[in-house]
mmCIF file of C-alpha atoms in Angstrom:
data_model
loop_
_atom_site.group_PDB
_atom_site.id
_atom_site.type_symbol
_atom_site.label_atom_id
_atom_site.label_comp_id
_atom_site.label_asym_id
_atom_site.label_seq_id
_atom_site.Cartn_x
_atom_site.Cartn_y
_atom_site.Cartn_z
ATOM 1 C CA MET O 17 -0.264 0.048 -0.006
ATOM 2 C CA GLU O 18 1.255 3.328 -0.877
ATOM 3 C CA GLN O 19 0.491 6.266 0.911
ATOM 4 C CA GLU O 20 2.015 10.003 0.318
ATOM 5 C CA ARG O 21 2.653 12.179 3.274
ATOM 6 C CA PRO O 22 0.866 15.130 3.597
ATOM 7 C CA GLY O 23 2.744 18.231 2.875
ATOM 8 C CA THR O 24 5.648 16.642 0.918
ATOM 9 C CA PRO O 25 6.339 17.937 -2.451
ATOM 10 C CA ALA O 26 5.757 15.534 -5.485
ATOM 11 C CA GLY O 27 9.163 14.253 -6.362
ATOM 12 C CA SER O 28 11.086 12.148 -8.858
ATOM 13 C CA GLU O 29 11.716 8.121 -7.631
ATOM 14 C CA ARG O 30 15.366 9.581 -6.891
ATOM 15 C CA GLY O 31 14.404 11.508 -4.232
ATOM 16 C CA ARG O 32 11.670 9.134 -2.643
ATOM 17 C CA VAL O 33 12.045 8.135 0.647
ATOM 18 C CA GLU O 34 10.139 4.875 1.603
ATOM 19 C CA TRP O 35 9.259 3.841 4.741
ATOM 20 C CA ALA O 36 7.244 1.127 6.795
ATOM 21 C CA VAL O 37 6.557 0.362 10.236
ATOM 22 C CA VAL O 38 7.435 -3.694 10.936
ATOM 23 C CA PRO O 39 6.934 -5.420 14.143
ATOM 24 C CA SER O 40 10.001 -6.946 15.818
ATOM 25 C CA ALA O 41 10.775 -8.480 19.184
ATOM 26 C CA VAL O 42 11.802 -4.980 20.674
ATOM 27 C CA GLY O 43 8.696 -3.604 19.116
ATOM 28 C CA PRO O 44 7.712 -1.603 16.266
ATOM 29 C CA LEU O 45 10.558 -0.325 14.237
ATOM 30 C CA LEU O 46 10.532 2.376 11.390
ATOM 31 C CA LEU O 47 12.461 1.473 8.341
ATOM 32 C CA ALA O 48 13.227 4.079 5.846
ATOM 33 C CA ALA O 49 15.386 3.789 2.712
ATOM 34 C CA THR O 50 16.242 6.213 -0.001
ATOM 35 C CA GLU O 51 17.647 4.829 -3.642
ATOM 36 C CA ARG O 52 20.968 4.452 -2.334
ATOM 37 C CA GLY O 53 19.628 2.038 0.763
ATOM 38 C CA LEU O 54 18.423 2.028 4.258
ATOM 39 C CA VAL O 55 18.724 5.038 5.601
ATOM 40 C CA SER O 56 16.918 4.802 9.330
ATOM 41 C CA VAL O 57 16.123 2.532 11.362
ATOM 42 C CA VAL O 58 13.531 3.685 14.833
ATOM 43 C CA PHE O 59 12.668 1.815 17.963
ATOM 44 C CA HIS O 60 9.384 1.874 19.431
ATOM 45 C CA ALA O 61 7.749 3.338 16.351
ATOM 46 C CA ASP O 62 4.362 3.866 17.930
ATOM 47 C CA ALA O 63 2.013 6.589 16.291
ATOM 48 C CA ARG O 64 3.772 9.447 18.183
ATOM 49 C CA VAL O 65 7.335 8.187 17.407
ATOM 50 C CA ARG O 66 6.625 7.519 13.630
ATOM 51 C CA GLU O 67 5.508 11.074 13.161
ATOM 52 C CA ARG O 68 8.460 12.958 14.965
ATOM 53 C CA ALA O 69 10.696 10.307 13.110
ATOM 54 C CA LEU O 70 9.069 11.026 9.807
ATOM 55 C CA GLU O 71 9.098 14.846 10.175
ATOM 56 C CA ARG O 72 13.093 14.546 11.117
ATOM 57 C CA LEU O 73 13.801 12.288 7.736
ATOM 58 C CA ALA O 74 11.675 14.938 5.610
ATOM 59 C CA GLY O 75 13.707 17.807 7.256
ATOM 60 C CA ALA O 76 17.188 16.031 6.695
ATOM 61 C CA LEU O 77 16.723 14.203 3.532
ATOM 62 C CA GLY O 78 14.231 16.658 1.924
ATOM 63 C CA GLY O 79 12.642 13.754 -0.286
ATOM 64 C CA GLU O 80 8.713 12.882 -0.441
ATOM 65 C CA LEU O 81 8.154 10.374 1.935
ATOM 66 C CA VAL O 82 6.163 7.305 0.839
ATOM 67 C CA GLU O 83 4.799 4.438 3.264
ATOM 68 C CA LEU O 84 5.602 0.976 1.243
ATOM 69 C CA SER O 85 6.045 -2.281 2.429
ATOM 70 C CA SER O 86 7.649 -3.361 -1.046
ATOM 71 C CA GLY O 87 10.566 -2.183 -3.243
ATOM 72 C CA ARG O 88 13.489 -0.709 -1.467
ATOM 73 C CA LEU O 89 12.416 -2.301 2.054
ATOM 74 C CA ALA O 90 11.689 -5.487 0.989
ATOM 75 C CA GLU O 91 15.026 -6.802 1.480
ATOM 76 C CA PRO O 92 15.635 -5.123 4.697
ATOM 77 C CA ILE O 93 12.341 -6.172 5.882
ATOM 78 C CA ARG O 94 13.118 -9.640 5.058
ATOM 79 C CA GLN O 95 16.624 -9.585 6.989
ATOM 80 C CA PHE O 96 15.183 -7.890 10.468
ATOM 81 C CA ALA O 97 12.280 -10.653 10.351
ATOM 82 C CA ALA O 98 15.213 -13.189 10.046
ATOM 83 C CA TYR O 99 17.695 -11.646 12.160
ATOM 84 C CA PHE O 100 14.751 -11.578 15.101
ATOM 85 C CA ASP O 101 14.068 -15.017 14.588
ATOM 86 C CA GLY O 102 17.616 -16.150 14.907
ATOM 87 C CA GLY O 103 18.551 -17.033 11.404
ATOM 88 C CA LEU O 104 20.769 -13.805 10.438
ATOM 89 C CA ARG O 105 23.853 -13.138 12.280
ATOM 90 C CA SER O 106 25.045 -10.574 9.657
ATOM 91 C CA PHE O 107 23.117 -8.001 7.611
ATOM 92 C CA ASP O 108 23.552 -7.599 4.142
ATOM 93 C CA VAL O 109 21.560 -4.405 2.357
ATOM 94 C CA LYS O 110 22.849 -1.288 1.064
ATOM 95 C CA LEU O 111 23.312 1.470 3.302
ATOM 96 C CA ASP O 112 22.616 5.107 2.829
ATOM 97 C CA TRP O 113 25.152 7.016 5.429
ATOM 98 C CA SER O 114 24.050 10.557 4.568
ATOM 99 C CA LEU O 115 22.347 11.081 8.210
ATOM 100 C CA VAL O 116 25.609 10.780 9.915
ATOM 101 C CA THR O 117 29.206 12.522 8.972
ATOM 102 C CA GLY O 118 32.653 12.794 10.169
ATOM 103 C CA PHE O 119 33.941 11.151 13.078
ATOM 104 C CA ASN O 120 30.372 9.571 13.840
ATOM 105 C CA ARG O 121 30.459 8.247 10.487
ATOM 106 C CA GLN O 122 33.995 6.598 10.871
ATOM 107 C CA VAL O 123 33.132 5.090 14.297
ATOM 108 C CA LEU O 124 29.862 3.755 13.323
ATOM 109 C CA ARG O 125 31.641 2.195 10.036
ATOM 110 C CA GLU O 126 34.339 0.739 12.040
ATOM 111 C CA LEU O 127 31.984 -0.757 14.095
ATOM 112 C CA ALA O 128 29.571 -2.077 11.073
ATOM 113 C CA ASP O 129 32.864 -3.593 9.831
ATOM 114 C CA THR O 130 34.606 -5.008 12.859
ATOM 115 C CA VAL O 131 32.179 -6.036 15.684
ATOM 116 C CA PRO O 132 30.702 -9.147 14.401
ATOM 117 C CA PHE O 133 27.071 -10.699 15.854
ATOM 118 C CA GLY O 134 27.708 -12.324 19.338
ATOM 119 C CA ALA O 135 30.504 -9.865 20.259
ATOM 120 C CA VAL O 136 31.312 -6.692 22.309
ATOM 121 C CA VAL O 137 33.399 -4.097 22.162
ATOM 122 C CA GLY O 138 34.159 -1.205 24.821
ATOM 123 C CA TYR O 139 33.662 2.323 23.886
ATOM 124 C CA GLY O 140 37.412 2.869 24.676
ATOM 125 C CA GLU O 141 38.780 0.108 22.606
ATOM 126 C CA LEU O 142 36.551 1.696 19.794
ATOM 127 C CA ALA O 143 37.827 4.994 20.055
ATOM 128 C CA ARG O 144 41.413 3.098 19.959
ATOM 129 C CA ARG O 145 40.536 1.589 16.670
ATOM 130 C CA VAL O 146 39.301 4.892 15.082
ATOM 131 C CA GLY O 147 42.775 6.406 16.080
ATOM 132 C CA GLN O 148 41.348 8.252 18.769
ATOM 133 C CA PRO O 149 42.041 6.780 22.071
ATOM 134 C CA ALA O 150 40.826 9.557 24.142
ATOM 135 C CA ALA O 151 37.408 9.697 22.253
ATOM 136 C CA ALA O 152 35.549 7.155 24.313
ATOM 137 C CA GLN O 153 32.708 9.683 25.065
ATOM 138 C CA ALA O 154 32.727 10.596 21.752
ATOM 139 C CA VAL O 155 32.033 7.472 20.809
ATOM 140 C CA GLY O 156 29.286 7.242 22.981
ATOM 141 C CA ALA O 157 27.881 10.309 21.201
ATOM 142 C CA ALA O 158 28.181 8.753 17.762
ATOM 143 C CA MET O 159 26.437 5.654 19.048
ATOM 144 C CA GLY O 160 23.507 8.058 20.195
ATOM 145 C CA ALA O 161 23.551 9.477 16.982
ATOM 146 C CA ASN O 162 23.456 6.316 15.111
ATOM 147 C CA PRO O 163 20.691 6.143 12.557
ATOM 148 C CA LEU O 164 20.675 2.623 11.699
ATOM 149 C CA PRO O 165 20.768 0.506 15.146
ATOM 150 C CA VAL O 166 20.744 -3.230 14.851
ATOM 151 C CA VAL O 167 22.304 -3.008 11.176
ATOM 152 C CA VAL O 168 25.129 -0.934 12.762
ATOM 153 C CA PRO O 169 25.160 -2.691 15.969
ATOM 154 C CA CYS O 170 25.875 0.181 18.495
ATOM 155 C CA HIS O 171 24.096 -2.223 20.734
ATOM 156 C CA ARG O 172 27.297 -4.083 20.998
ATOM 157 C CA VAL O 173 28.950 -1.278 22.615
ATOM 158 C CA VAL O 174 29.489 -1.567 26.159
ATOM 159 C CA GLU O 175 31.288 -0.388 29.141
ATOM 160 C CA SER O 176 35.192 -1.372 29.765
ATOM 161 C CA ASP O 177 33.865 -2.470 33.617
ATOM 162 C CA GLY O 178 30.989 -4.655 32.472
ATOM 163 C CA GLY O 179 28.167 -2.209 32.237
ATOM 164 C CA ILE O 180 26.380 -2.519 29.387
ATOM 165 C CA GLY O 181 26.408 1.470 28.810
ATOM 166 C CA GLY O 182 23.421 3.463 27.219
ATOM 167 C CA PHE O 183 21.381 2.954 24.451
ATOM 168 C CA GLY O 184 19.007 5.070 22.211
ATOM 169 C CA GLY O 185 16.345 2.238 22.083
ATOM 170 C CA GLY O 186 16.625 1.824 26.188
ATOM 171 C CA LEU O 187 18.319 -0.190 28.164
ATOM 172 C CA GLU O 188 15.687 -2.985 28.352
ATOM 173 C CA THR O 189 15.876 -3.090 24.394
ATOM 174 C CA LYS O 190 19.787 -3.282 24.277
ATOM 175 C CA ARG O 191 19.614 -5.960 26.811
ATOM 176 C CA LYS O 192 17.020 -7.981 24.590
ATOM 177 C CA LEU O 193 19.391 -7.153 21.372
ATOM 178 C CA LEU O 194 22.359 -8.707 23.565
ATOM 179 C CA ALA O 195 20.603 -11.468 25.164
ATOM 180 C CA LEU O 196 19.372 -12.419 21.213
ATOM 181 C CA GLU O 197 22.916 -12.541 20.028
ATOM 182 C CA GLY O 198 23.909 -14.609 23.093
ATOM 183 C CA VAL O 199 26.111 -12.078 24.822
ATOM 184 C CA LEU O 200 23.695 -12.057 27.879
ATOM 185 C CA PRO O 201 21.237 -14.332 29.467
ATOM 186 C CA GLU O 202 17.756 -13.663 28.421
ATOM 187 C CA PRO O 203 16.018 -10.799 30.757
ATOM 188 C CA LEU O 204 13.683 -11.875 33.612
ATOM 189 C CA PHE O 205 11.312 -9.700 32.884
#
């Protein structure tokens, strides 16, 4: 089903941002993709969160927002379902990195390329890997700015003392993702 967002200009296929809300083990996720690839994943995508996220995407990307559950999103949706069913360990979808730049992009690419399913890395270690050993706090800020959580696995970044650290999707969501990957025991509640 295709639905044009009110207030967005009619545009070409190139400027179109397709989006869908899909169910997951951590609640509804909003997925959005441009012609370049998956551009955004948003946790807890109830109506209020979805509207705010779509407004931010429209402002940042300037394209026409179209609700669509096929086309560009077909493969990301399939892979998210497989991940949450326990059958996928590594996402293989095109990514559009246009919502993140500079140091944040460098850190997130390093994370995506070097921290596999079932593994974790410390904020300080990730800072060291990108040549900025004193930038652990900046790595934390990069994780908070990650527009592609789960696919770019910021949930795998933890504190060096064994704490799980923060998470934009909430600590319970981070615990569930780490449990799904076998890093933590399943949450009791």
